[in-house]
Amino acid sequence: DSGVTQTPKHLITATGQRVTLRCSPRSGDLSVYWYQQSLDQGLQFLIQYYNGEERAKGNILERFSAQQFPDLHSELNLSSLELGDSALYFCASSVDGSGANVLTFGAGSRLTVL
Amino acid sequence: QKEVEQDPGPLSVPEGAIVSLNCTYSNSAFQYFMWYRQYSRKGPELLMYTYSSGNKEDGRFTAQVDKSSKYISLFIRDSQPSDSATYLCAIGNQGGKLIFGQGTELSVKP
C-alpha cells in the first residue's frame, strides 16, 4: 500500500456521461498530480495541485476538470465522455510541489467508456 | 518530438541476464531522473532516483545519467522472473511534474 488512495478502482460508463475520480494523498503530502495512462500514449501528465492551488497543467482536455480540497484530497471530473477517454487514471502525491520530490502513485482508477 | 523517448519493447530475456533499458530526452533543463517500475494492474513505484550525471547503484540495479548526451539508462544484473514488469523513465525539473517515457515491458523467463 503506497498510502495514496484512489476510488473507484473500476468504473464502466457510457459515452456522454460524467464521472468523478477521487484521490486521497499520502499523509503529509501537499501536492497532488493526475496522470492518464493509455496503451498508445503512455503516462500523460494532466494537472498538478499544491495545497489547494493549481500549480501546473498538462494535456488536460477542456471536458476534464480537477480540484484539491482543504483536506488535501483531490477530485478529477471527466464529462461528456468519449470512447477515447477509456484509460487508467492515476493520482500521485509528493511532499511539496518541487521537482526534487518523489511522486508516490496510487493504484489507479480504470475507466471504461462504452 | 517527444520530450522523453523510450523504446517500448517488449523485451524478453532469460533469467540471470543483464538488462539494459534506455531513454533519451530533449530538454537540458531537466534536473531529476528517475526510474519507476509498474507491475500489471498496479501503480508505478519508484525504483531509482538520481540528480547528477554518473552512476548510482542499488543492489542489482544501476542507474546511469549522461547529461551531455541527454541519455539515461537502467541496468539490471542477474535478472529474475520477479523483475518482469514495465519500466518507465521519468524526468523532472523544479516545476514538480514528472514527464514519463512510454515504458519498456520486460519479461524475464525462468
XYZ file of N, CA and C in Angstrom:
672
model
N 0.850 -1.194 0.000
C 0.000 0.000 0.000
C 0.891 1.252 0.000
N 0.701 2.095 -1.043
C 1.575 3.262 -1.194
C 1.187 4.401 -0.265
N -0.034 4.372 0.257
C -0.522 5.474 1.076
C -1.380 6.449 0.294
N -1.388 6.327 -1.029
C -2.242 7.155 -1.877
C -3.476 6.307 -2.221
N -4.643 6.826 -1.894
C -5.883 6.056 -2.068
C -6.705 6.644 -3.202
N -7.082 5.776 -4.130
C -7.916 6.211 -5.249
C -9.200 5.409 -5.278
N -10.301 6.101 -5.531
C -11.587 5.426 -5.710
C -12.335 6.068 -6.876
N -13.146 5.314 -7.616
C -13.279 3.861 -7.524
C -12.121 3.163 -8.231
N -11.973 1.884 -8.027
C -10.918 1.133 -8.711
C -11.299 0.887 -10.175
N -12.558 0.589 -10.384
C -13.046 0.338 -11.738
C -14.336 1.109 -11.940
N -14.532 1.579 -13.170
C -15.733 2.327 -13.482
C -16.086 2.071 -14.937
N -17.326 1.662 -15.170
C -17.809 1.456 -16.537
C -18.986 2.391 -16.741
N -18.921 3.165 -17.816
C -19.981 4.121 -18.055
C -20.193 4.275 -19.563
N -21.131 5.108 -19.935
C -21.480 5.264 -21.353
C -20.979 6.600 -21.880
N -20.883 6.680 -23.191
C -20.474 7.938 -23.811
C -21.452 9.042 -23.432
N -20.914 10.243 -23.255
C -21.731 11.385 -22.895
C -21.913 11.594 -21.412
N -21.569 10.598 -20.631
C -21.756 10.675 -19.185
C -20.631 11.454 -18.508
N -20.809 11.669 -17.211
C -19.822 12.373 -16.383
C -19.460 11.496 -15.194
N -18.161 11.477 -14.868
C -17.714 10.699 -13.709
C -16.768 11.540 -12.870
N -16.639 11.150 -11.618
C -15.702 11.811 -10.708
C -14.785 10.768 -10.100
N -13.483 11.006 -10.201
C -12.472 10.142 -9.604
C -11.902 10.859 -8.387
N -11.687 10.082 -7.333
C -11.276 10.678 -6.071
C -9.895 10.180 -5.653
N -9.158 11.060 -4.997
C -7.803 10.716 -4.576
C -7.517 11.307 -3.197
N -7.017 10.477 -2.302
C -6.514 10.961 -1.011
C -5.002 10.800 -1.005
N -4.277 11.888 -0.850
C -2.811 11.793 -0.913
C -2.241 11.107 0.321
N -0.978 10.769 0.237
C -0.269 10.193 1.370
C -0.218 11.214 2.494
N -0.305 10.754 3.720
C -0.295 11.650 4.864
C 0.950 12.541 4.838
N 0.743 13.850 4.955
C 1.858 14.792 4.955
C 2.187 15.379 3.599
N 1.677 14.775 2.544
C 1.946 15.295 1.194
C 0.974 16.422 0.868
N 1.509 17.498 0.312
C 0.680 18.661 -0.008
C 0.331 18.762 -1.494
N 1.073 18.072 -2.315
C 0.890 18.207 -3.762
C 0.261 16.942 -4.337
N -0.682 17.152 -5.245
C -1.368 16.042 -5.907
C -1.235 16.209 -7.414
N -1.006 15.108 -8.089
C -0.858 15.079 -9.536
C -1.844 14.072 -10.110
N -2.378 14.385 -11.292
C -3.207 13.431 -12.014
C -2.531 13.075 -13.333
N -2.511 11.777 -13.613
C -1.951 11.268 -14.855
C -2.959 10.337 -15.527
N -2.922 10.306 -16.848
C -3.732 9.379 -17.632
C -2.797 8.395 -18.320
N -3.121 7.119 -18.235
C -2.294 6.111 -18.890
C -3.133 5.301 -19.864
N -2.777 5.380 -21.138
C -3.413 4.557 -22.155
C -2.335 3.801 -22.897
N -2.747 2.758 -23.623
C -1.773 1.889 -24.275
C -0.936 2.641 -25.293
N -1.582 3.534 -26.052
C -0.844 4.194 -27.130
C -0.136 5.468 -26.692
N -0.577 6.093 -25.602
C 0.002 7.373 -25.183
C 0.916 7.263 -23.970
N 0.925 6.148 -23.302
C 1.749 6.059 -22.108
C 1.161 6.884 -20.974
N 2.023 7.274 -20.045
C 1.588 8.004 -18.851
C 1.679 9.502 -19.131
N 0.518 10.146 -19.238
C 0.460 11.554 -19.613
C 0.046 12.413 -18.420
N 0.803 13.462 -18.179
C 0.518 14.387 -17.091
C -0.712 15.224 -17.427
N -1.655 15.307 -16.488
C -2.861 16.103 -16.699
C -2.792 17.417 -15.934
N -2.620 17.336 -14.601
C -2.684 18.545 -13.804
C -2.062 18.299 -12.437
N -1.568 19.382 -11.827
C -0.945 19.321 -10.507
C -1.563 20.382 -9.605
N -1.816 20.003 -8.361
C -2.262 20.941 -7.341
C -1.281 20.927 -6.179
N -1.118 22.084 -5.577
C -0.284 22.185 -4.389
C -1.066 22.960 -3.331
N -1.380 22.300 -2.262
C -2.053 22.922 -1.115
C -3.309 23.685 -1.557
N -4.064 23.097 -2.453
C -5.334 23.675 -2.866
C -5.278 24.543 -4.112
N -4.077 24.881 -4.541
C -3.950 25.759 -5.716
C -3.432 24.977 -6.917
N -3.925 25.313 -8.100
C -3.409 24.690 -9.312
C -1.969 25.156 -9.524
N -1.056 24.194 -9.737
C 0.359 24.521 -9.894
C 0.813 24.374 -11.347
N 0.362 23.352 -12.016
C 0.783 23.133 -13.403
C -0.303 22.373 -14.154
N -0.370 22.642 -15.443
C -1.362 21.997 -16.290
C -0.657 21.321 -17.446
N -1.109 20.133 -17.778
C -0.533 19.404 -18.898
C -1.554 19.261 -19.994
N -1.611 18.062 -20.548
C -2.508 17.810 -21.679
C -3.923 17.481 -21.216
N -4.505 18.340 -20.430
C -5.840 18.074 -19.905
C -6.889 18.703 -20.816
N -7.873 17.882 -21.195
C -8.929 18.353 -22.079
C -9.836 19.338 -21.346
N -10.506 20.178 -22.109
C -11.433 21.144 -21.505
C -12.617 20.446 -20.837
N -12.926 19.238 -21.281
C -14.025 18.458 -20.689
C -13.634 17.900 -19.313
N -12.369 18.004 -18.986
C -11.886 17.487 -17.703
C -11.594 18.660 -16.772
N -11.854 18.477 -15.501
C -11.503 19.493 -14.519
C -11.111 18.804 -13.220
N -10.393 19.517 -12.391
C -9.962 18.931 -11.134
C -9.936 20.008 -10.064
N -9.873 19.564 -8.832
C -9.694 20.490 -7.728
C -9.102 19.753 -6.543
N -8.483 20.519 -5.672
C -7.955 19.969 -4.432
C -8.639 20.704 -3.284
N -9.166 19.944 -2.352
C -9.971 20.496 -1.273
C -9.102 20.840 -0.058
N -9.668 21.595 0.906
C -8.882 21.976 2.098
C -8.287 20.797 2.855
N -8.957 19.642 2.813
C -8.371 18.481 3.499
C -7.335 17.777 2.624
N -7.023 18.362 1.487
C -5.983 17.951 0.523
C -6.388 16.804 -0.386
N -7.583 16.242 -0.197
C -7.978 15.240 -1.183
C -8.312 15.946 -2.488
N -8.279 15.206 -3.566
C -8.485 15.804 -4.878
C -9.522 14.997 -5.657
N -10.207 15.671 -6.551
C -11.158 15.013 -7.437
C -10.873 15.418 -8.877
N -10.993 14.443 -9.757
C -10.860 14.679 -11.193
C -12.224 14.407 -11.816
N -12.794 15.414 -12.448
C -14.104 15.297 -13.067
C -13.945 15.172 -14.576
N -14.557 14.145 -15.122
C -14.491 13.894 -16.568
C -15.928 13.950 -17.096
N -16.172 14.832 -18.062
C -17.537 14.988 -18.551
C -17.601 14.761 -20.058
N -18.836 14.620 -20.541
C -19.076 14.360 -21.974
C -18.134 13.281 -22.472
N -18.141 12.175 -21.762
C -17.147 11.128 -22.007
C -17.221 10.562 -23.418
N -16.038 10.275 -23.958
C -15.914 9.671 -25.275
C -15.198 8.330 -25.124
N -15.319 7.498 -26.163
C -14.672 6.182 -26.122
C -13.177 6.308 -25.837
N -12.566 7.330 -26.400
C -11.129 7.532 -26.261
C -10.690 7.939 -24.866
N -11.647 8.218 -23.988
C -11.292 8.562 -22.608
C -11.049 7.311 -21.759
N -11.351 6.162 -22.315
C -11.092 4.907 -21.600
C -9.597 4.791 -21.340
N -9.237 4.663 -20.090
C -7.817 4.640 -19.702
C -7.719 4.368 -18.209
N -6.475 4.235 -17.768
C -6.191 4.211 -16.338
C -5.869 5.630 -15.899
N -6.473 6.073 -14.834
C -6.197 7.402 -14.308
C -5.500 7.237 -12.959
N -4.292 7.800 -12.888
C -3.503 7.695 -11.673
C -3.423 9.030 -10.967
N -3.477 8.953 -9.663
C -3.194 10.081 -8.808
C -1.849 9.805 -8.141
N -1.073 10.844 -7.977
C 0.200 10.723 -7.265
C 0.305 11.900 -6.302
N 1.093 11.725 -5.265
C 1.295 12.849 -4.345
C 2.776 12.986 -4.007
N 3.144 14.172 -3.566
C 4.513 14.425 -3.114
C 4.461 15.403 -1.944
N 5.574 15.471 -1.221
C 5.619 16.307 -0.021
C 5.315 17.758 -0.369
N 6.034 18.271 -1.366
C 5.713 19.609 -1.850
C 5.708 19.572 -3.366
N 5.646 20.699 -3.998
C 5.494 20.717 -5.451
C 6.778 20.858 -6.214
N 7.909 20.615 -5.551
C 9.178 20.817 -6.256
C 9.603 19.543 -6.970
N 10.442 19.711 -7.961
C 10.869 18.560 -8.750
C 11.763 17.613 -8.006
N 12.293 18.036 -6.867
C 13.220 17.175 -6.134
C 12.489 16.082 -5.375
N 11.188 16.179 -5.307
C 10.452 15.199 -4.516
C 9.911 14.069 -5.359
N 9.944 12.919 -4.767
C 9.468 11.718 -5.432
C 7.946 11.710 -5.456
N 7.377 11.270 -6.561
C 5.940 11.087 -6.653
C 5.586 9.670 -6.207
N 4.602 9.574 -5.346
C 4.076 8.278 -4.919
C 2.713 8.103 -5.565
N 2.557 7.006 -6.265
C 1.336 6.773 -7.031
C 0.333 5.902 -6.288
N -0.931 6.163 -6.570
C -1.982 5.268 -6.130
C -2.117 4.106 -7.090
N -3.084 3.246 -6.812
C -3.279 2.034 -7.620
C -4.049 2.301 -8.903
N -4.617 3.497 -9.025
C -5.278 3.869 -10.260
C -6.775 3.602 -10.269
N -7.468 4.313 -11.144
C -8.892 4.081 -11.412
C -9.012 3.722 -12.879
N -9.544 2.546 -13.155
C -9.685 2.105 -14.544
C -11.058 2.506 -15.052
N -11.074 3.389 -16.047
C -12.320 3.880 -16.631
C -12.552 3.230 -17.980
N -13.723 2.660 -18.139
C -14.133 2.097 -19.427
C -15.371 2.836 -19.894
N -15.284 3.417 -21.069
C -16.411 4.138 -21.653
C -16.951 3.299 -22.809
N -18.222 2.933 -22.723
C -18.840 2.068 -23.752
C -19.774 2.860 -24.659
N 8.607 16.230 -31.741
C 9.498 15.356 -30.972
C 9.028 15.288 -29.520
N 8.916 14.049 -28.996
C 8.521 13.897 -27.612
C 9.640 14.370 -26.703
N 9.274 14.846 -25.512
C 10.292 15.309 -24.568
C 11.137 14.162 -24.043
N 10.537 12.993 -23.919
C 11.256 11.807 -23.451
C 10.930 10.653 -24.388
N 11.946 10.001 -24.886
C 11.764 8.875 -25.794
C 12.275 7.608 -25.123
N 11.452 6.554 -25.193
C 11.832 5.273 -24.593
C 11.326 4.163 -25.487
N 12.163 3.214 -25.777
C 11.772 2.082 -26.605
C 10.764 1.245 -25.827
N 9.558 1.066 -26.382
C 8.519 0.356 -25.629
C 8.706 -1.152 -25.534
N 9.686 -1.689 -26.303
C 9.880 -3.129 -26.261
C 8.768 -3.845 -27.025
N 8.283 -5.019 -26.626
C 8.679 -5.688 -25.386
C 10.069 -6.317 -25.468
N 10.644 -6.550 -24.282
C 11.966 -7.118 -24.169
C 11.862 -8.417 -23.375
N 12.375 -9.495 -23.937
C 12.326 -10.796 -23.280
C 13.744 -11.320 -23.099
N 14.092 -11.689 -21.867
C 15.452 -12.161 -21.584
C 15.373 -13.409 -20.713
N 16.410 -14.241 -20.719
C 16.441 -15.395 -19.817
C 16.861 -14.964 -18.414
N 16.437 -15.721 -17.435
C 16.830 -15.449 -16.058
C 18.343 -15.389 -15.945
N 18.835 -14.407 -15.177
C 20.270 -14.247 -14.993
C 20.917 -13.283 -15.965
N 20.206 -12.856 -16.988
C 20.768 -11.944 -17.986
C 20.931 -10.538 -17.412
N 21.781 -9.769 -18.072
C 21.900 -8.341 -17.760
C 20.955 -7.602 -18.702
N 20.147 -6.736 -18.107
C 19.166 -5.983 -18.884
C 19.591 -4.527 -18.941
N 19.456 -3.930 -20.109
C 19.762 -2.510 -20.292
C 18.530 -1.803 -20.840
N 18.075 -0.808 -20.126
C 16.915 -0.015 -20.533
C 17.364 1.431 -20.692
N 16.854 2.099 -21.720
C 17.386 3.426 -22.039
C 16.293 4.429 -22.372
N 16.609 5.692 -22.125
C 15.748 6.799 -22.518
C 16.609 7.949 -22.990
N 16.063 8.720 -23.916
C 16.698 9.975 -24.298
C 15.709 11.101 -24.034
N 16.230 12.280 -23.778
C 15.356 13.415 -23.538
C 15.874 14.619 -24.304
N 15.007 15.610 -24.480
C 15.355 16.704 -25.390
C 15.709 18.006 -24.678
N 15.225 18.200 -23.469
C 15.374 19.492 -22.806
C 16.460 19.410 -21.727
N 17.508 20.193 -21.911
C 18.629 20.157 -20.966
C 18.264 20.767 -19.612
N 17.084 21.374 -19.499
C 16.667 21.958 -18.225
C 16.264 20.895 -17.202
N 16.024 19.696 -17.665
C 15.643 18.634 -16.733
C 16.789 18.362 -15.754
N 16.416 18.174 -14.491
C 17.436 18.042 -13.451
C 17.332 16.740 -12.671
N 16.155 16.125 -12.658
C 15.940 14.945 -11.827
C 15.562 13.776 -12.719
N 16.149 12.645 -12.416
C 15.995 11.486 -13.292
C 15.608 10.281 -12.448
N 14.531 9.645 -12.820
C 14.018 8.542 -12.019
C 13.637 7.370 -12.905
N 13.628 6.223 -12.299
C 13.084 5.022 -12.931
C 11.976 4.489 -12.029
N 10.835 4.240 -12.645
C 9.712 3.642 -11.948
C 9.474 2.248 -12.525
N 8.969 1.383 -11.684
C 8.601 0.035 -12.106
C 7.101 -0.103 -11.918
N 6.439 -0.674 -12.916
C 4.990 -0.855 -12.842
C 4.637 -2.293 -13.153
N 4.102 -2.983 -12.149
C 3.589 -4.321 -12.362
C 2.185 -4.212 -12.952
N 1.768 -5.279 -13.611
C 0.483 -5.272 -14.289
C -0.652 -4.917 -13.331
N -1.470 -3.976 -13.740
C -2.646 -3.551 -12.989
C -2.302 -2.876 -11.654
N -1.083 -2.347 -11.571
C -0.667 -1.627 -10.362
C -0.202 -0.229 -10.738
N -0.042 0.628 -9.724
C 0.525 1.937 -9.961
C 2.040 1.879 -10.054
N 2.657 2.838 -10.740
C 4.126 2.879 -10.803
C 4.721 3.079 -9.403
N 5.866 2.442 -9.163
C 6.567 2.628 -7.892
C 8.015 3.004 -8.183
N 8.552 3.891 -7.364
C 9.903 4.381 -7.587
C 10.920 3.272 -7.395
N 11.850 3.208 -8.349
C 12.931 2.229 -8.284
C 14.272 2.915 -8.014
N 14.565 3.953 -8.780
C 15.837 4.652 -8.642
C 15.620 6.144 -8.859
N 16.456 6.964 -8.198
C 16.341 8.419 -8.298
C 17.753 8.990 -8.335
N 18.067 9.741 -9.375
C 19.374 10.375 -9.472
C 19.203 11.839 -9.820
N 20.189 12.617 -9.438
C 20.154 14.049 -9.686
C 21.265 14.477 -10.635
N 22.416 13.907 -10.498
C 23.558 14.374 -11.280
C 23.984 13.321 -12.306
N 24.847 13.712 -13.184
C 25.431 12.762 -14.134
C 26.267 11.737 -13.372
N 26.326 10.536 -13.932
C 27.111 9.490 -13.285
C 26.261 8.279 -12.995
N 26.801 7.405 -12.174
C 26.130 6.149 -11.843
C 25.622 6.143 -10.412
N 24.521 5.435 -10.204
C 24.017 5.180 -8.862
C 23.604 3.721 -8.789
N 24.093 3.048 -7.778
C 23.855 1.612 -7.672
C 22.992 1.303 -6.454
N 22.074 0.334 -6.636
C 21.249 -0.127 -5.522
C 20.995 -1.619 -5.736
N 21.799 -2.430 -5.086
C 21.648 -3.878 -5.258
C 21.949 -4.290 -6.680
N 20.991 -4.960 -7.315
C 21.191 -5.416 -8.702
C 20.909 -4.326 -9.732
N 20.494 -3.158 -9.291
C 20.096 -2.082 -10.192
C 21.145 -0.966 -10.211
N 21.433 -0.482 -11.421
C 22.328 0.666 -11.588
C 21.671 1.658 -12.527
N 21.566 2.905 -12.078
C 21.043 3.969 -12.923
C 22.215 4.818 -13.387
N 22.164 5.196 -14.646
C 23.249 5.969 -15.241
C 22.663 7.184 -15.949
N 23.257 8.343 -15.720
C 22.798 9.579 -16.352
C 23.968 10.228 -17.076
N 23.753 10.584 -18.324
C 24.735 11.333 -19.110
C 24.043 12.597 -19.595
N 24.225 13.675 -18.851
C 23.528 14.918 -19.192
C 24.041 15.510 -20.492
N 25.295 15.293 -20.814
C 25.838 15.882 -22.044
C 25.183 15.271 -23.271
N 24.825 13.982 -23.174
C 24.169 13.304 -24.290
C 22.659 13.247 -24.122
N 22.165 13.709 -22.991
C 20.728 13.646 -22.667
C 20.244 12.195 -22.766
N 20.926 11.343 -22.017
C 20.701 9.909 -22.130
C 20.713 9.323 -20.731
N 19.678 8.513 -20.410
C 19.673 7.839 -19.123
C 19.457 6.352 -19.322
N 20.036 5.574 -18.437
C 19.970 4.118 -18.560
C 19.685 3.479 -17.205
N 19.104 2.294 -17.276
C 18.917 1.454 -16.102
C 19.445 0.072 -16.451
N 20.345 -0.430 -15.622
C 20.885 -1.764 -15.809
C 20.386 -2.665 -14.683
N 19.965 -3.858 -15.063
C 19.545 -4.848 -14.079
C 20.474 -6.049 -14.220
N 21.197 -6.364 -13.159
C 22.090 -7.526 -13.186
C 21.368 -8.750 -12.632
N 21.781 -9.920 -13.091
C 21.215 -11.177 -12.595
C 19.683 -11.089 -12.546
N 19.092 -10.787 -13.679
C 17.650 -10.553 -13.725
C 16.872 -11.788 -13.258
N 15.751 -11.520 -12.594
C 14.896 -12.553 -12.008
C 13.498 -12.481 -12.621
N 12.763 -13.579 -12.623
C 11.374 -13.528 -13.117
C 10.545 -12.461 -12.406
N 10.855 -12.185 -11.146
C 10.113 -11.160 -10.404
C 10.403 -9.744 -10.921
N 11.416 -9.601 -11.762
C 11.696 -8.297 -12.372
C 10.788 -8.026 -13.577
N 10.019 -9.017 -13.972
C 9.113 -8.840 -15.118
C 8.084 -7.768 -14.789
N 8.108 -6.701 -15.547
C 7.269 -5.524 -15.284
C 7.508 -4.528 -16.414
N 6.809 -3.415 -16.347
C 7.086 -2.308 -17.257
C 7.933 -1.286 -16.523
N 9.020 -0.852 -17.166
C 9.941 0.111 -16.555
C 9.786 1.458 -17.257
N 9.524 2.470 -16.469
C 9.304 3.807 -17.010
C 10.395 4.748 -16.545
N 11.021 5.440 -17.485
C 11.914 6.508 -17.072
C 11.061 7.753 -16.828
N 11.526 8.591 -15.931
C 10.789 9.806 -15.601
C 11.780 10.927 -15.366
N 11.444 12.082 -15.881
C 12.371 13.209 -15.838
C 11.631 14.423 -15.339
N 12.275 15.193 -14.468
C 11.597 16.349 -13.901
C 12.514 17.558 -13.775
N 11.871 18.668 -13.488
C 12.620 19.892 -13.206
C 12.026 20.534 -11.967
N 12.418 21.775 -11.683
C 11.972 22.398 -10.450
C 10.462 22.566 -10.386
N 9.793 22.498 -11.518
C 8.343 22.712 -11.542
C 7.550 21.657 -10.806
N 8.128 20.477 -10.644
C 7.450 19.462 -9.853
C 6.906 18.288 -10.627
N 6.306 18.516 -11.784
C 5.717 17.395 -12.512
C 6.821 16.531 -13.105
N 6.503 15.273 -13.289
C 7.410 14.346 -13.954
C 6.884 14.045 -15.352
N 7.794 13.960 -16.300
C 7.435 13.549 -17.655
C 7.965 12.140 -17.843
N 7.092 11.248 -18.253
C 7.429 9.835 -18.342
C 7.700 9.408 -19.773
N 8.586 8.441 -19.900
C 8.757 7.757 -21.162
C 7.593 6.803 -21.385
N 7.568 6.206 -22.563
C 6.476 5.307 -22.943
C 6.439 4.057 -22.067
N 7.597 3.690 -21.507
C 7.683 2.462 -20.718
C 8.179 1.310 -21.559
N 9.059 0.486 -20.997
C 9.548 -0.727 -21.662
C 9.042 -1.935 -20.898
N 8.339 -2.802 -21.622
C 7.814 -4.017 -20.997
C 8.892 -5.089 -20.993
N 9.265 -5.546 -19.822
C 10.321 -6.537 -19.661
C 9.735 -7.851 -19.170
N 10.173 -8.942 -19.810
C 9.788 -10.278 -19.363
C 11.057 -11.081 -19.135
N 11.212 -11.630 -17.939
C 12.365 -12.444 -17.602
C 11.891 -13.890 -17.497
N 12.395 -14.738 -18.377
C 11.927 -16.131 -18.450
C 12.789 -17.036 -17.564
N 12.146 -17.906 -16.767
C 12.919 -18.832 -15.906
C 13.724 -19.817 -16.756
